[in-house]
mmCIF file of C-alpha atoms in Angstrom:
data_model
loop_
_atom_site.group_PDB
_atom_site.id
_atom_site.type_symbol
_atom_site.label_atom_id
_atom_site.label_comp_id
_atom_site.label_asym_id
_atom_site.label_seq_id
_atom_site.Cartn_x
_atom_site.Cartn_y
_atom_site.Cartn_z
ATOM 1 C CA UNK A 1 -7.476 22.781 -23.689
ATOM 2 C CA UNK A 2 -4.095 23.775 -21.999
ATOM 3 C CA UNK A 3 -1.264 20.610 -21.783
ATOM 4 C CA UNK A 4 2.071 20.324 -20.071
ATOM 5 C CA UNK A 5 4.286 17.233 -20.732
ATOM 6 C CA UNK A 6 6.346 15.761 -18.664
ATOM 7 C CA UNK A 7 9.259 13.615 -19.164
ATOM 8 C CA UNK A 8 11.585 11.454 -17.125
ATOM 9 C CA UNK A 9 14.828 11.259 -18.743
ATOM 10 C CA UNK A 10 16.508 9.776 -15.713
ATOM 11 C CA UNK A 11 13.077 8.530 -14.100
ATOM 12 C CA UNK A 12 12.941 11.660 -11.940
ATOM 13 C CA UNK A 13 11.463 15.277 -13.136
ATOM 14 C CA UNK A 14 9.482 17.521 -10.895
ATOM 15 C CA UNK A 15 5.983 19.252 -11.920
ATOM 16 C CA UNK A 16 3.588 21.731 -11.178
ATOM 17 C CA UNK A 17 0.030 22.229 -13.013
ATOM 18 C CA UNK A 18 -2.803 24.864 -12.784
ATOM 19 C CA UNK A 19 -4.921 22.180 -12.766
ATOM 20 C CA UNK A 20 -5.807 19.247 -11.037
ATOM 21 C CA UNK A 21 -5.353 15.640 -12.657
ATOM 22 C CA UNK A 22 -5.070 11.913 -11.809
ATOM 23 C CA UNK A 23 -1.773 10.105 -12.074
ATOM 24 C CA UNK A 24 -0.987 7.808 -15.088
ATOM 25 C CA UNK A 25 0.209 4.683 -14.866
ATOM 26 C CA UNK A 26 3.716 4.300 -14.896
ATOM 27 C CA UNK A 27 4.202 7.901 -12.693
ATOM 28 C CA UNK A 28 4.630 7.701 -9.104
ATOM 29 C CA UNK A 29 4.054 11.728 -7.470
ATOM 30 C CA UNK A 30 5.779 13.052 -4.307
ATOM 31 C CA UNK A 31 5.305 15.674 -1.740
ATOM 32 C CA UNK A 32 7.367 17.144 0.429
ATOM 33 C CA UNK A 33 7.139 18.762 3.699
ATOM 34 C CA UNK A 34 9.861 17.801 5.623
ATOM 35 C CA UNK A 35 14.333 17.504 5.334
ATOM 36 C CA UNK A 36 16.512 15.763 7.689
ATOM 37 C CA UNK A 37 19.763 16.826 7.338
ATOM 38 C CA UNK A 38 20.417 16.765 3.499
ATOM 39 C CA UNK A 39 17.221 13.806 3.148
ATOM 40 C CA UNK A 40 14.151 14.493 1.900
ATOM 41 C CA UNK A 41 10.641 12.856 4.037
ATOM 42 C CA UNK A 42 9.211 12.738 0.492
ATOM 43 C CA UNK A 43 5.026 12.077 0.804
ATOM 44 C CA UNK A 44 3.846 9.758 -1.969
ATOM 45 C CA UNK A 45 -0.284 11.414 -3.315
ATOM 46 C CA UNK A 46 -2.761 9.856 -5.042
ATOM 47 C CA UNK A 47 -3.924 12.987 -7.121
ATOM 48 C CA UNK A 48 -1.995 16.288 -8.593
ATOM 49 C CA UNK A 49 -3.477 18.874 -6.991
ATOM 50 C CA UNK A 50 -3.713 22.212 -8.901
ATOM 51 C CA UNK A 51 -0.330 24.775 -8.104
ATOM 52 C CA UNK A 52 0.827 22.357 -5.766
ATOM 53 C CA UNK A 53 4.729 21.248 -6.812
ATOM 54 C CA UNK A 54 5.686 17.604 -6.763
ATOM 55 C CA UNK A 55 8.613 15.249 -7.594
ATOM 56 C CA UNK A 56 7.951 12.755 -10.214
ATOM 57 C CA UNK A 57 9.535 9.556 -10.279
ATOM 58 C CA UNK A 58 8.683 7.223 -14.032
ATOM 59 C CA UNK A 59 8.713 4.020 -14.012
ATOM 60 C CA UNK A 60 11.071 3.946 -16.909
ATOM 61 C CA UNK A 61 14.027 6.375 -18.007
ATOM 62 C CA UNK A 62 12.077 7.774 -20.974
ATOM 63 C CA UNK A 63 8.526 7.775 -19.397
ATOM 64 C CA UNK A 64 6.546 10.740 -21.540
ATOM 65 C CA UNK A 65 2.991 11.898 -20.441
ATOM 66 C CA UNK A 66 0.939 14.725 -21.638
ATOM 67 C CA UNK A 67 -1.351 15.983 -18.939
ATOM 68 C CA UNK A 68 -4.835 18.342 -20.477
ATOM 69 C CA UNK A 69 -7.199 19.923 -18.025
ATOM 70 C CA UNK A 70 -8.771 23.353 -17.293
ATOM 71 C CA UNK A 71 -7.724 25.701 -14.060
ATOM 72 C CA UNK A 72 -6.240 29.068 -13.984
ATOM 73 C CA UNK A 73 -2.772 30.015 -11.742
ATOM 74 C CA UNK A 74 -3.290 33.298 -9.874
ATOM 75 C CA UNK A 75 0.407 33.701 -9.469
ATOM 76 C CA UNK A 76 3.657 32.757 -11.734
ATOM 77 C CA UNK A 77 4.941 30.592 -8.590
ATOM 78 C CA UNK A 78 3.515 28.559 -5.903
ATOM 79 C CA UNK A 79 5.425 27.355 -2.707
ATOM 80 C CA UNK A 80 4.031 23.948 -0.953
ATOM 81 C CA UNK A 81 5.829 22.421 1.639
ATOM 82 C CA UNK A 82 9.910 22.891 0.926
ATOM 83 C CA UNK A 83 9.033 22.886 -3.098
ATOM 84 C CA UNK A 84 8.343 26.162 -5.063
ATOM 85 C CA UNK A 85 6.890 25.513 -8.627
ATOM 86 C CA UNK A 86 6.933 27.742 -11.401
ATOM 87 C CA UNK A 87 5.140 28.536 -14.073
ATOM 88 C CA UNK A 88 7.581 30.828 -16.330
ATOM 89 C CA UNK A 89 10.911 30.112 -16.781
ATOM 90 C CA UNK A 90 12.828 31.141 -13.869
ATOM 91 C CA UNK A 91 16.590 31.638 -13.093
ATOM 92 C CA UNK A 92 16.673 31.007 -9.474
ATOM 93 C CA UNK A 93 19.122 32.527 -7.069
ATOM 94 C CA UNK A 94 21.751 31.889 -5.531
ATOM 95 C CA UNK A 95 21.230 31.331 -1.662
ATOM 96 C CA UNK A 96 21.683 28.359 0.615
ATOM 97 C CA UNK A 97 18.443 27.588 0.700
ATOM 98 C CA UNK A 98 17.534 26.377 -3.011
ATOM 99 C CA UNK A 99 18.139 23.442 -4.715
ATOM 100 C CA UNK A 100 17.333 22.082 -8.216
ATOM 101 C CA UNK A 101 16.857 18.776 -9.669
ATOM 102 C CA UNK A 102 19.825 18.588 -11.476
ATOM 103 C CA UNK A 103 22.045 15.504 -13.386
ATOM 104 C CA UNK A 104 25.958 16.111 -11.896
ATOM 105 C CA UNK A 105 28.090 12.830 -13.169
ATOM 106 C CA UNK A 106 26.181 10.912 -14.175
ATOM 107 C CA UNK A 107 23.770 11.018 -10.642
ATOM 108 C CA UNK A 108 20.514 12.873 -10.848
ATOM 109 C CA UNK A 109 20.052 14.946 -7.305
ATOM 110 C CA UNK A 110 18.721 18.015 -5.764
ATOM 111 C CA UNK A 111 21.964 20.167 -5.654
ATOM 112 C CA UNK A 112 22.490 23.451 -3.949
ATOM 113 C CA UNK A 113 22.994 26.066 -6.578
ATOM 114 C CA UNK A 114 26.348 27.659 -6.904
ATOM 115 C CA UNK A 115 27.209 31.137 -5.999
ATOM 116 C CA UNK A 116 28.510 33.666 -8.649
ATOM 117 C CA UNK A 117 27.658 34.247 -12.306
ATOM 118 C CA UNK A 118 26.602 31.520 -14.541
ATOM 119 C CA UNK A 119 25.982 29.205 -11.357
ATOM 120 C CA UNK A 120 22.279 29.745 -10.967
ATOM 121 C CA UNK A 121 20.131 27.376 -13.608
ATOM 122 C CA UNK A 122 17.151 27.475 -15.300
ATOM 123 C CA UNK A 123 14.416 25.996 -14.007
ATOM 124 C CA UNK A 124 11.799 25.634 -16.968
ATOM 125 C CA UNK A 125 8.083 26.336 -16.873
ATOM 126 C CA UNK A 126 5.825 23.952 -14.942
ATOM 127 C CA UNK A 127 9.427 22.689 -13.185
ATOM 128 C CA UNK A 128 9.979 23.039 -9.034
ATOM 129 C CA UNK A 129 12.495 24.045 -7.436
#
């Protein structure tokens, strides 16, 4: 049975599965449709929906869950809303409309990436940009 695990270093992480699941305690989801200015509207759910991206917010700085199901993805990224989830590791690019979870002193943010070489980041498998 495929698993992804998720983990909430600095209590926020973002996620996408290719299947659906309930939420465990301790692990509040978010959608998000909607930006005001540099502010996300962010949508609290009460299930994780199958290729849909969400932000994840732990109720502790070292929450760890490992999430099992069945489902398939069709594709190897999924836009919902204003996040895009991934299921490969993916170097994004740079343009001034992406932004990626990212800790920058200390503060843990969604930060515009950078332009020019070596300014675009990762953003790891089953991660949202």
């Amino acid at each position: 049975m495929p698993s992804v695990t998720i983990k909430t270093p600095s209590y926020w992480a973002t996620l996408i599965l290719p299947f659906a699941a309930e939420i465990p305690e301790g692990l509040t989801v978010y959608s998000c449709t909607k930006a005001e200015g540099e502010v996300l509207e962010l949508d609290e759910v009460e299930a994780i929906e199958a290729n849909t991206p969400y932000l994840v917010c732990g109720a502790t700085t070292d929450f760890t869950h490992t999430f099992t199901g069945f489902g398939a993805a069709t594709a190897t990224s999924y836009k919902v809303g204003l996040f895009t989830g991934t299921y490969v590791d993916y170097k994004t690019t740079a343009n001034s409309n992406t932004y990626v979870l990212q800790k920058n002193n200390g503060d843990v943010a969604f930060y515009l990436v950078g332009e020019g070489e070596g300014n675009q980041p990762t953003v790891g498998a089953y991660r949202i940009y």
